[in-house]
Coordinates of C-alpha atoms in Angstrom, one line a residue:
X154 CA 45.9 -28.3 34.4
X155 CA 47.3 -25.5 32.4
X156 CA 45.2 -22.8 30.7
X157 CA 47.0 -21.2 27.8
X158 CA 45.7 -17.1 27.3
X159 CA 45.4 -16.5 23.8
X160 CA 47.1 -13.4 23.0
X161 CA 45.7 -11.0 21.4
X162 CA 47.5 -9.3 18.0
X163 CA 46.7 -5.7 17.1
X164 CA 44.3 -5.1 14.0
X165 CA 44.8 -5.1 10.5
X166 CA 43.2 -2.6 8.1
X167 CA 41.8 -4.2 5.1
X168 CA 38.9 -3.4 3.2
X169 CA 36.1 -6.0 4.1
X170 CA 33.8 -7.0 1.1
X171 CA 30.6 -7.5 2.9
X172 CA 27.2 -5.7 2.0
X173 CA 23.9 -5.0 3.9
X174 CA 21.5 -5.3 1.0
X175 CA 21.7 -8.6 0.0
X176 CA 18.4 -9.1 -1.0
X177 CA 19.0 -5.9 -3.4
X178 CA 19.7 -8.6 -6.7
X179 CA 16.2 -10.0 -5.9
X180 CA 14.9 -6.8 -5.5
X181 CA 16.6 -6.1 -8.6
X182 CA 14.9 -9.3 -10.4
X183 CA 11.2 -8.2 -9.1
X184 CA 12.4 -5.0 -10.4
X185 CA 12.3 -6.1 -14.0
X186 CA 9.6 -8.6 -13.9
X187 CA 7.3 -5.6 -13.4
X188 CA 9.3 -3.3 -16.4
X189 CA 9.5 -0.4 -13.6
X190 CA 13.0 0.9 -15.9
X191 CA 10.8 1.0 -18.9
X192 CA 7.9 2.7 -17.6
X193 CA 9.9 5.2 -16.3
X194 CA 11.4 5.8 -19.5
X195 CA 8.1 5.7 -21.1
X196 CA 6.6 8.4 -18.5
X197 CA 9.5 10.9 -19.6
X198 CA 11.1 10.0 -16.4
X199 CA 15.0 10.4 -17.8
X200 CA 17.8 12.3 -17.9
X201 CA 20.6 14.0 -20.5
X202 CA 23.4 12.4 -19.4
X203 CA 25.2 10.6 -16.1
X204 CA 23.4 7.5 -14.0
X205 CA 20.1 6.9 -15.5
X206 CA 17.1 8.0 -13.9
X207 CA 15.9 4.2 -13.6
X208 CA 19.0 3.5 -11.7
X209 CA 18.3 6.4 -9.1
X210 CA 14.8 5.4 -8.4
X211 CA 16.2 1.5 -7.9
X212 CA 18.4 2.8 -5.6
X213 CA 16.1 5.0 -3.8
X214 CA 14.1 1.7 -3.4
X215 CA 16.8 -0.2 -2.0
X216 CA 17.5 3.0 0.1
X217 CA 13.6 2.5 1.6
X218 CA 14.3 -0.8 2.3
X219 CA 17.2 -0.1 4.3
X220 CA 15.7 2.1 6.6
X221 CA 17.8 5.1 4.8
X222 CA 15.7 8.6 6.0
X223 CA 17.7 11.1 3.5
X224 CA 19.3 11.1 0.0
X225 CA 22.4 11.4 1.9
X226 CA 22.5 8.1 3.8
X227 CA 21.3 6.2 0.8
X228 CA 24.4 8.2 -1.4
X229 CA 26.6 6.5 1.2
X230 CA 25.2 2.6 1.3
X231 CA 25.9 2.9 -2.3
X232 CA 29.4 3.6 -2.0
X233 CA 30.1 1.7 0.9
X234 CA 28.5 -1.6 0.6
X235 CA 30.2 -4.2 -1.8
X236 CA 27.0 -5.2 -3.3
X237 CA 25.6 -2.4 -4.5
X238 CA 29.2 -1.1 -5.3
X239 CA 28.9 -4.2 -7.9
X240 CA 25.4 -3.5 -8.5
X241 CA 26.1 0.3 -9.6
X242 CA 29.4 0.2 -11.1
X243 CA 30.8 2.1 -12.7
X244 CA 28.3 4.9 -12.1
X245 CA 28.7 6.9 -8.6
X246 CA 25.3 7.8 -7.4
X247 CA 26.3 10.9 -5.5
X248 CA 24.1 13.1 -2.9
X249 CA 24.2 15.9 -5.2
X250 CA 22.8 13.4 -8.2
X251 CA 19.9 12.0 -5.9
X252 CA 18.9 15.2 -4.8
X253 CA 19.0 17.2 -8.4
X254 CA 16.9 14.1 -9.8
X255 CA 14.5 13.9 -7.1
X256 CA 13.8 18.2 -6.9
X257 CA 13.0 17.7 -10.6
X258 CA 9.0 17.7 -11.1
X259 CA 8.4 15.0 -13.5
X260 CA 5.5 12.8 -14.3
X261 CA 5.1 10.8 -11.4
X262 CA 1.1 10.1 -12.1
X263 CA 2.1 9.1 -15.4
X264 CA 4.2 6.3 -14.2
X265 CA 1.7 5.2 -11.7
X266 CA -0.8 4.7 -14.0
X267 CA 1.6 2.6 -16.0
X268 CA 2.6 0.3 -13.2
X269 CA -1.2 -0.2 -12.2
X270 CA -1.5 -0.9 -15.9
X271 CA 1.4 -3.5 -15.9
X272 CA 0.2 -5.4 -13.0
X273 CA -2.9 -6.0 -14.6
X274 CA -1.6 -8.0 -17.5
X275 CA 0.5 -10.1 -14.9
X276 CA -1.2 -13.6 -13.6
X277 CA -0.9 -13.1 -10.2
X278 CA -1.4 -9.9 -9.7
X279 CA -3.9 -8.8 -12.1
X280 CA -7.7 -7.7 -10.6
X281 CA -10.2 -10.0 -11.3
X282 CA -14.3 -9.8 -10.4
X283 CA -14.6 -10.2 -6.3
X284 CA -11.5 -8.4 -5.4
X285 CA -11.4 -5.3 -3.1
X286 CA -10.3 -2.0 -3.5
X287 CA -9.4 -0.5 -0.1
X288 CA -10.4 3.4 0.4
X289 CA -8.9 5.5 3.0
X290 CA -6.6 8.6 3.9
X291 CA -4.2 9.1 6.3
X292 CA -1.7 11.5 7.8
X293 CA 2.1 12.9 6.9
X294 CA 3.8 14.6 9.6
X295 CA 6.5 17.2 8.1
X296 CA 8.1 18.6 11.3
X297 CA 10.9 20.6 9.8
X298 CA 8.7 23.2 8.1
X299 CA 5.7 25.0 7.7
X300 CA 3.2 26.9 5.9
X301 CA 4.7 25.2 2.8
X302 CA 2.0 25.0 0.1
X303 CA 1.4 21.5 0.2
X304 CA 1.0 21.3 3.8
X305 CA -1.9 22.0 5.9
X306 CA -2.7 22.1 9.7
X307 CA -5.0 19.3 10.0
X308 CA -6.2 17.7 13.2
X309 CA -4.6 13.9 13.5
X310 CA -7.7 11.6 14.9
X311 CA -5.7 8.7 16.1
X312 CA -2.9 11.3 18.2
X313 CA -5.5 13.8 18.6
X314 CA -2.9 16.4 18.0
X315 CA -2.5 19.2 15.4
X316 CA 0.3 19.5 13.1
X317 CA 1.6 20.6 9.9
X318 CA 1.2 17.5 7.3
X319 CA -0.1 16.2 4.1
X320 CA -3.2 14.2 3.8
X321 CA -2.9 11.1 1.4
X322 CA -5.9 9.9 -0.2
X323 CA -4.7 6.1 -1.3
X324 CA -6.4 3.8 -3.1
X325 CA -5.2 -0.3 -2.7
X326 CA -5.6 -3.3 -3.9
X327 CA -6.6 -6.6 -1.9
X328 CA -7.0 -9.9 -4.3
X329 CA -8.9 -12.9 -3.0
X330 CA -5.7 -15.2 -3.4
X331 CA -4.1 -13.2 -0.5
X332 CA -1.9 -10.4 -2.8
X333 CA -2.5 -6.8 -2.2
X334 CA -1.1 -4.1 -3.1
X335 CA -0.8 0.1 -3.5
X336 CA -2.9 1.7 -6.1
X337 CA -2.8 5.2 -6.3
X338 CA -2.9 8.3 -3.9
X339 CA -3.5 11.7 -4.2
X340 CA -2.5 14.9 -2.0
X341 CA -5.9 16.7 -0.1
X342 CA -5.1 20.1 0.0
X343 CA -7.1 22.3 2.7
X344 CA -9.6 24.5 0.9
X345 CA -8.5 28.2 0.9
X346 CA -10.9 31.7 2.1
X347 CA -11.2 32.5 -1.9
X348 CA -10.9 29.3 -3.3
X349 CA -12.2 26.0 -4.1
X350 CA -10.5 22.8 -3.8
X351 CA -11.1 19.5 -4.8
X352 CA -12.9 17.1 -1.9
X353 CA -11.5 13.8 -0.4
X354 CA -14.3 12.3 -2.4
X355 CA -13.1 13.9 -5.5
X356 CA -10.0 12.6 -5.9
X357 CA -11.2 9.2 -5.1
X358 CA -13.4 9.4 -7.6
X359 CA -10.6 10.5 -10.2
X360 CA -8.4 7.4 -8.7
X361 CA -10.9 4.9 -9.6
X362 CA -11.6 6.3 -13.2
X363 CA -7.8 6.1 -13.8
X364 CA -8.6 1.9 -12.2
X365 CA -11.0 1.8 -14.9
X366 CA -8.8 2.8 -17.3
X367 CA -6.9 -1.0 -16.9
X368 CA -9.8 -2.8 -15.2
X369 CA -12.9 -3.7 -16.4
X370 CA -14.3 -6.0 -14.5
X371 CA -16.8 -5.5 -11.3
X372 CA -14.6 -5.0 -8.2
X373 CA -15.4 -4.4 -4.3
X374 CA -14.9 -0.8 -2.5
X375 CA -14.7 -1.0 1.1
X376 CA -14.1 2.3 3.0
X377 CA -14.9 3.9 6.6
X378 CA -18.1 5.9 7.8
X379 CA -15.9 9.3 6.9
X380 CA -16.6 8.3 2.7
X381 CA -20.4 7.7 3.7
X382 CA -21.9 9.7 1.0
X383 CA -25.2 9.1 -1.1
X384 CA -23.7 10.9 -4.0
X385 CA -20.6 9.0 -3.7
X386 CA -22.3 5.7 -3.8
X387 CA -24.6 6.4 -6.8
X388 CA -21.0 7.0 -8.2
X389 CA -19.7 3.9 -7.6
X390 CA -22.9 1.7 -8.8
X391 CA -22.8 3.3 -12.3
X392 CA -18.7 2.6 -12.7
X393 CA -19.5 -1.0 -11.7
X394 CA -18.3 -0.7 -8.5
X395 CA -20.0 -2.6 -5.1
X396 CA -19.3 -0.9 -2.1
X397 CA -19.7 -1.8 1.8
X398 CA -18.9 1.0 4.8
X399 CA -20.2 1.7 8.3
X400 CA -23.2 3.4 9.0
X401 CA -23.4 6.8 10.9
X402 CA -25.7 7.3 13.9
X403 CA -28.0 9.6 11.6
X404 CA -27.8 7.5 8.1
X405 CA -31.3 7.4 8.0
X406 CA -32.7 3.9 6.7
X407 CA -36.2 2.1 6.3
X408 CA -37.5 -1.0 7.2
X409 CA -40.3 -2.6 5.0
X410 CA -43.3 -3.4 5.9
X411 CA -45.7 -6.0 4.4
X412 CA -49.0 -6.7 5.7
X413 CA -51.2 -8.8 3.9
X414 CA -54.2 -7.2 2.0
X415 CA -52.4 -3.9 2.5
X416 CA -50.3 -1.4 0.5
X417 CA -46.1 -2.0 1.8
X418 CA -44.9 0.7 3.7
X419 CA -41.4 1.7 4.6
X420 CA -41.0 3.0 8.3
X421 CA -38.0 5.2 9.4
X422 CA -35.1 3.0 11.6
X423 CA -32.0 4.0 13.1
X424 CA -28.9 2.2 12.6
X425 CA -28.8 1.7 16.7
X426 CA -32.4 0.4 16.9
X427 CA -30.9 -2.4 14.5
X428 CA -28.1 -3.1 15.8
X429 CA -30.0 -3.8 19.3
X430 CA -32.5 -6.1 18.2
X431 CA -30.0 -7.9 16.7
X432 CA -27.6 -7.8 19.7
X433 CA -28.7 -10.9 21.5
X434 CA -27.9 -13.4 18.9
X435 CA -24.0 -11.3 19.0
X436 CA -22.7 -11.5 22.2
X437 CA -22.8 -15.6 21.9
X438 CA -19.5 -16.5 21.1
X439 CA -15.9 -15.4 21.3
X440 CA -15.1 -14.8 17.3
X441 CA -16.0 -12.7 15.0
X442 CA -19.8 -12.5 14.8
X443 CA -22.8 -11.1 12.5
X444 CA -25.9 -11.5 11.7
X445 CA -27.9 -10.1 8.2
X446 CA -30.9 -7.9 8.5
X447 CA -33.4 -8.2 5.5
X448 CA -35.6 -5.8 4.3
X449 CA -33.4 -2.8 4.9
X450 CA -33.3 0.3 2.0
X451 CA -32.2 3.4 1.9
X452 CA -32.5 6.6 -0.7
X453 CA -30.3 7.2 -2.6
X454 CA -30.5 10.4 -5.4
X455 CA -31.8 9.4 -8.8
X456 CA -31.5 11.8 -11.9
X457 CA -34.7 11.6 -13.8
X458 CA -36.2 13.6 -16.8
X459 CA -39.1 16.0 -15.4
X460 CA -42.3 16.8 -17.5
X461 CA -41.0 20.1 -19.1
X462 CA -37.7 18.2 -20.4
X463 CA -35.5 18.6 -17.6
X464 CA -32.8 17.3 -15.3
X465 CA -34.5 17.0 -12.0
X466 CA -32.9 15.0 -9.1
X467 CA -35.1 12.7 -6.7
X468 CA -34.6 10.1 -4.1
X469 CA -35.9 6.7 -4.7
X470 CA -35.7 3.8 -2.3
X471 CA -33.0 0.9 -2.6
X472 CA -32.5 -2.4 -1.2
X473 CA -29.1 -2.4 1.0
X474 CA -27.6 -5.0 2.4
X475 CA -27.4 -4.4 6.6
X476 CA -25.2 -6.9 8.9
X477 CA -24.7 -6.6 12.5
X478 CA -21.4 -7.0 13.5
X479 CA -19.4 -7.3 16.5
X480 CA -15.3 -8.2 17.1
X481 CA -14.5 -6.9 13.7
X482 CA -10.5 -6.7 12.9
X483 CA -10.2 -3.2 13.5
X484 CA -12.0 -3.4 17.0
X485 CA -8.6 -5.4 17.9
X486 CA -6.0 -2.2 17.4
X487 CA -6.4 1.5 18.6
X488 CA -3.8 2.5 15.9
X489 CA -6.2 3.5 13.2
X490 CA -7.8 6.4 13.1
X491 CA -11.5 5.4 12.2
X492 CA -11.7 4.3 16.1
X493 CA -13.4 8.3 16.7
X494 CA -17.0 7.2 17.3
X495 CA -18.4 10.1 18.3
X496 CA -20.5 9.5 14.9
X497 CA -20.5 5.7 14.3
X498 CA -23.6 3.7 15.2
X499 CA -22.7 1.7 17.8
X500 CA -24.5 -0.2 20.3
X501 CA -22.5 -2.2 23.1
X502 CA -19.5 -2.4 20.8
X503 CA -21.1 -3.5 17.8
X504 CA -21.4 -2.3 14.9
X505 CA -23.8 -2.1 11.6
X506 CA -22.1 -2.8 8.1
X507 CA -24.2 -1.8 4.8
X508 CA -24.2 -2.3 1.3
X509 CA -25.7 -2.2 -1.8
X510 CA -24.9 -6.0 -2.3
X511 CA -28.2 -7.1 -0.7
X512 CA -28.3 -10.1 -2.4
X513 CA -24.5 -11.1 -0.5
X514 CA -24.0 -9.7 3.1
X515 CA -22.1 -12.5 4.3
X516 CA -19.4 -11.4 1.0
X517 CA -20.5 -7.9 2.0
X518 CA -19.0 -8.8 5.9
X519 CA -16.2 -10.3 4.3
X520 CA -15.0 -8.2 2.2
X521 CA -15.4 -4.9 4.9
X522 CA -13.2 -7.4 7.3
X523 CA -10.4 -6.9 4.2
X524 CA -10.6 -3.2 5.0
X525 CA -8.3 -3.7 8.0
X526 CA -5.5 -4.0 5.5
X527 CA -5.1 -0.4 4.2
X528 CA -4.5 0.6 8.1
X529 CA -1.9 -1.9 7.8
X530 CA 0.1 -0.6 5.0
X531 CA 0.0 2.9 6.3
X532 CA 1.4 1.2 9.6
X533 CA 3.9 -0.8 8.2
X534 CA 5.1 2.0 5.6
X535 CA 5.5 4.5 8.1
X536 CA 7.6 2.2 10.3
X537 CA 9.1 0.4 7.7
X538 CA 10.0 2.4 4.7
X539 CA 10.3 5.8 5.7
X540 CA 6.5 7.3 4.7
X541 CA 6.9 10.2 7.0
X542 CA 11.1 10.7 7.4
X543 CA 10.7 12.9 3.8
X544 CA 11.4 16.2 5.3
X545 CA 12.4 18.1 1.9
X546 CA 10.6 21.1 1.4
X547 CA 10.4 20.6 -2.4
X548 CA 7.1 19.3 -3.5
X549 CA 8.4 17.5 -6.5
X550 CA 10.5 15.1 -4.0
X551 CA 7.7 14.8 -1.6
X552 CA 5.9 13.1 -4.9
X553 CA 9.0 11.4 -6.1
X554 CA 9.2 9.8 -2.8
X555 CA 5.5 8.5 -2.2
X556 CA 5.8 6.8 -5.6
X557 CA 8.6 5.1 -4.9
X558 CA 7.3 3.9 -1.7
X559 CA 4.5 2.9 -3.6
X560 CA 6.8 1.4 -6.3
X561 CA 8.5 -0.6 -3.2
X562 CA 5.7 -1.9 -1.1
X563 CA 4.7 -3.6 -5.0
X564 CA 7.4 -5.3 -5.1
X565 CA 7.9 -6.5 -1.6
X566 CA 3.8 -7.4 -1.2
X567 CA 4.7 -9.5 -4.0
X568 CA 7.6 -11.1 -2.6
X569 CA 5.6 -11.6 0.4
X570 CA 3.5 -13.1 -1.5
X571 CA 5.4 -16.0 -3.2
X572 CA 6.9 -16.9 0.6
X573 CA 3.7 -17.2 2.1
X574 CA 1.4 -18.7 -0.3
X575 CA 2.2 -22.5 0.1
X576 CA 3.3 -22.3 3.9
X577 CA 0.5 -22.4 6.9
X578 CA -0.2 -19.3 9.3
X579 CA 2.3 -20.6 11.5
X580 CA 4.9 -21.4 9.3
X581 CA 4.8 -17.9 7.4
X582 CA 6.6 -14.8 8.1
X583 CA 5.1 -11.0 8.4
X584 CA 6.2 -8.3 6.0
X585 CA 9.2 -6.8 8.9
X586 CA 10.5 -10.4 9.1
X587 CA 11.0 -10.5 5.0
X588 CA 12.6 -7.0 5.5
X589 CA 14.7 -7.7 8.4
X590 CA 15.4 -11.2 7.3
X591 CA 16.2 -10.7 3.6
X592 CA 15.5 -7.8 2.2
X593 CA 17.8 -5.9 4.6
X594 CA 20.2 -8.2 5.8
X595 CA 24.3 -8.6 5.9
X596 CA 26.2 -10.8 3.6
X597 CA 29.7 -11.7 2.7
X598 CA 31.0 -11.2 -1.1
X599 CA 33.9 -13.2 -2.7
X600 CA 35.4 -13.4 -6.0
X601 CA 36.6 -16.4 -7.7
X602 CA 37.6 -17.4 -11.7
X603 CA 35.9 -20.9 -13.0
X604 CA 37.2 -22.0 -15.9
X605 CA 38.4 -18.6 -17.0
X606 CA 35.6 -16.2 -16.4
X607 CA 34.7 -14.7 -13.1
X608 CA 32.2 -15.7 -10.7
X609 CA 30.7 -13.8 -7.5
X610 CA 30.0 -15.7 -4.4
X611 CA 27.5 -14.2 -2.3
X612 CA 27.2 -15.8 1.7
X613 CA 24.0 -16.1 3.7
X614 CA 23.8 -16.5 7.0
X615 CA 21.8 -19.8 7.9
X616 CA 19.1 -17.3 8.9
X617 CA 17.8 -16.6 5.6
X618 CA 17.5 -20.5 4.9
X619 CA 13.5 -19.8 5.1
X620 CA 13.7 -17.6 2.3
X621 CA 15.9 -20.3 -0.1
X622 CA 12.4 -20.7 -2.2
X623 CA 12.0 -17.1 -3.3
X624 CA 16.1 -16.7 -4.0
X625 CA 16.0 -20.2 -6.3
X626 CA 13.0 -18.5 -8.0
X627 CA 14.2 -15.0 -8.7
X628 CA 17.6 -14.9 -8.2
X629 CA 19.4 -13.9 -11.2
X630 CA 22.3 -14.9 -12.5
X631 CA 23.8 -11.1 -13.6
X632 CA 24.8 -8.9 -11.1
X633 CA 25.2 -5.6 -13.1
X634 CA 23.0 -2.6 -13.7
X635 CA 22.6 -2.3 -17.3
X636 CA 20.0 -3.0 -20.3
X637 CA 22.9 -5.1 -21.8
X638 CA 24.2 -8.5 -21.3
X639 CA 27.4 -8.4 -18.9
X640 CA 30.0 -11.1 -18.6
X641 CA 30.5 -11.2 -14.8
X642 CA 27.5 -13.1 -13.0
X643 CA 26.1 -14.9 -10.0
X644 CA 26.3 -18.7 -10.0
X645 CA 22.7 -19.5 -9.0
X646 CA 23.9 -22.6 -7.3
X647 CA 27.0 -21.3 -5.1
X648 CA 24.8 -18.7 -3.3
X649 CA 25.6 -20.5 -0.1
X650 CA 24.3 -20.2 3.5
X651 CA 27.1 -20.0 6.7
X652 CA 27.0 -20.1 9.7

């Protein structure tokens, strides 16, 4: 038998139409069901002349998404990929145009109030009574400069390292049919010798007034031991919020006691001395296991009227809610940085939850295991979209580009969302597969004329078959950049998938 060797021609130069963003039209469909161009414009977000400012923040998204870690390398992927060169013609969104936008300072909070506003008069993703809100801060490295004024050497708990970074205060949203979300955030800035700052605790108070602002309705706050604070709490209860947190080894709390015929009295427990009477009915089992303590209060500060007319502060005794709790979510992962006990109540590895839900501990439990997610999103935003790859040393981008991360993780939480919500735990896919998979994934463009006008033909590979249900639902049949209808489209039903 005769084998044949194929021979092997030298390469042709011709310009290959194939993209690496081809879920950027989707993105781009998400990107309008939220109004994000329009509350830019409304925010004063805009500029005098050139690409619009809505069209450099979409592309700045897309850029996240991509894994891009400068403006530079996102002023590139727009010029060299075919489908965002469709996406963005005729405009060229140049290095100089990204970075002269983004250097700006422009009204960033502004805007982020009006997305939290326009999620809460969508269906899916508006906050209804029951839902969480997620407290917690974390960490952003800047390695390429220091003593910069929004940067401060700060001690990182979960590398146990110092460093020059910014400390985020975030706020985010966790809804009971699976959907969460970013909030708002706020930059902690280390108190100076002659000067006072506001407190971690200050801000989060601030974010959840701005909440307040669009929701009304009673919601969850679920935080670690770090926001355990008396005065923080009475806060929350008067803004008709229902918290749940750790407790420290010196939260002092009181058991009462009822004896017949007698006057109740309230005896002095530690969190500890709980948890280890309770400890026998936790170690049975392999799960996730708690058990409620009743008759637990604690004092909390109570501003009353004196005799001469004025203010006078005094504690008064509260019912709390206490659970014993062992195997909790974040007992699975050394990543976050709440696992420094050297002040948590712990007792053979478990823990004690409180409350001021008394009258629910077991939603009290639940709602704490939702915590968990917050670590997750710092986690998966860092590694995913580029939270700490920011190395500009102007403040105003270092804003610019936490709200568009924030803008980002909205819109893919919600994609996430729509994939997962009908499939079983098996079946769905985690927020780097959607990325990886979709989001940020190659694709083949072609150009064909039906029945005189043109049509754009965007292949798949078979790989992103598992996403077909999220592109028949928001994939849109225009292709172009523009507040105008445009004559070139995507046929809907030719988006094919090859192998």
């Amino acid at each position: 038998m005769i084998f044949l060797k194929p021979t092997l021609e030298k390469p042709r130069f011709r310009k290959l139409m194939h993209g690496e963003c081809a879920g950027a039209p989707l993105l781009r469909t998400l990107w309008d069901r939220f109004d994000f161009s329009l509350l830019l414009t409304q925010s004063g977000i805009v500029k005098r002349s050139g690409a619009p400012s809505w069209m450099l923040c979409f592309m700045y998204v897309i850029g996240l998404v991509s894994g891009c870690s400068s403006v530079n390398q996102m002023s590139q992927l727009a010029g060299k990929d075919a489908l965002l060169a469709l996406m963005f013609k005729p405009y060229k969104l140049a290095q100089y145009t990204l970075s002269r936008f983004l250097t700006t300072p422009f009204a960033w909070r502004s805007f982020s109030k009006k997305r939290v506003q326009r999620l809460q008069a969508d269906v899916d993703t508006a906050l209804h009574e029951g839902d969480c809100i997620n407290l917690d801060d974390t960490h952003i490295a800047h390695p390429y400069a220091k003593q910069l004024p929004f940067l401060s050497w700060l001690f990182d708990a979960s590398s146990k390292t110092y460093g020059w970074c910014m400390n985020l205060v975030v706020l985010q949203a966790v809804r009971q049919n699976g959907l969460e979300y970013p909030l708002f955030y706020s930059i902690w800035r280390k108190p100076k010798e002659d000067g006072a700052v506001l407190t971690k605790l200050d801000l989060a108070k601030q974010m959840l007034l701005m909440l307040r602002e669009s929701v009304s309705c009673r919601l969850w706050v679920a935080m670690d031991r770090w926001y355990l604070c008396k005065d923080f709490f009475v806060f929350l209860e008067a803004n008709a919020f229902d918290w749940v947190t750790k407790a420290k080894r010196n939260t002092a709390l009181y058991r009462r006691i009822q004896v017949p015929g007698k006057r109740e009295r309230f005896v002095p427990v530690s969190p500890r001395q709980l948890i280890a009477e309770s400890y026998k009915c936790l170690a049975t089992g392999s799960g996730l296991a708690a058990v409620a303590i009743e008759g637990i209060y604690m004092k909390l500060p109570d501003e009353t009227i004196g005799r001469k007319g004025k203010a006078t502060t005094k504690n008064r005794l509260v019912p709390i809610a206490a659970v014993a709790a062992i195997r909790i979510k974040e007992d699975e992962t050394k990543d976050g940085h709440d696992n420094n006990e050297e002040d948590t109540a712990t007792y053979k590895g478990a823990y004690l939850l409180i409350s001021n839900r008394f009258d629910a501990p077991r939603e009290a439990l639940a709602v704490y295991g939702k915590r968990w997610r917050i670590e997750v999103f710092f986690r998966m935003a860092k590694q995913e979209l580029g939270f700490e790859e920011c190395h500009s040393t102007s403040e105003a981008h270092q804003i610019a580009h936490f709200e568009m991360i924030f803008a980002a993780e909205t819109l893919l939480s919600y994609a996430l969302w729509c994939v997962n919500k009908e499939k079983t735990s098996d079946e769905s896919c985690t927020h780097g597969q959607m990325v990886s998979g979709f989001f940020h994934t190659r694709c083949q463009v072609r150009f064909r004329c039906h029945k005189g006008s043109e049509r754009i033909y965007i292949d798949f590979d078979t790989e992103v078959r598992r996403f077909a249900t999220l592109i028949s639902q928001f994939w849109p049949p225009e292709l172009a950049m523009s507040w105008w209808p445009v004559y070139s489209s995507i046929d809907s039903h030719t988006c094919q998938l090859i192998s």
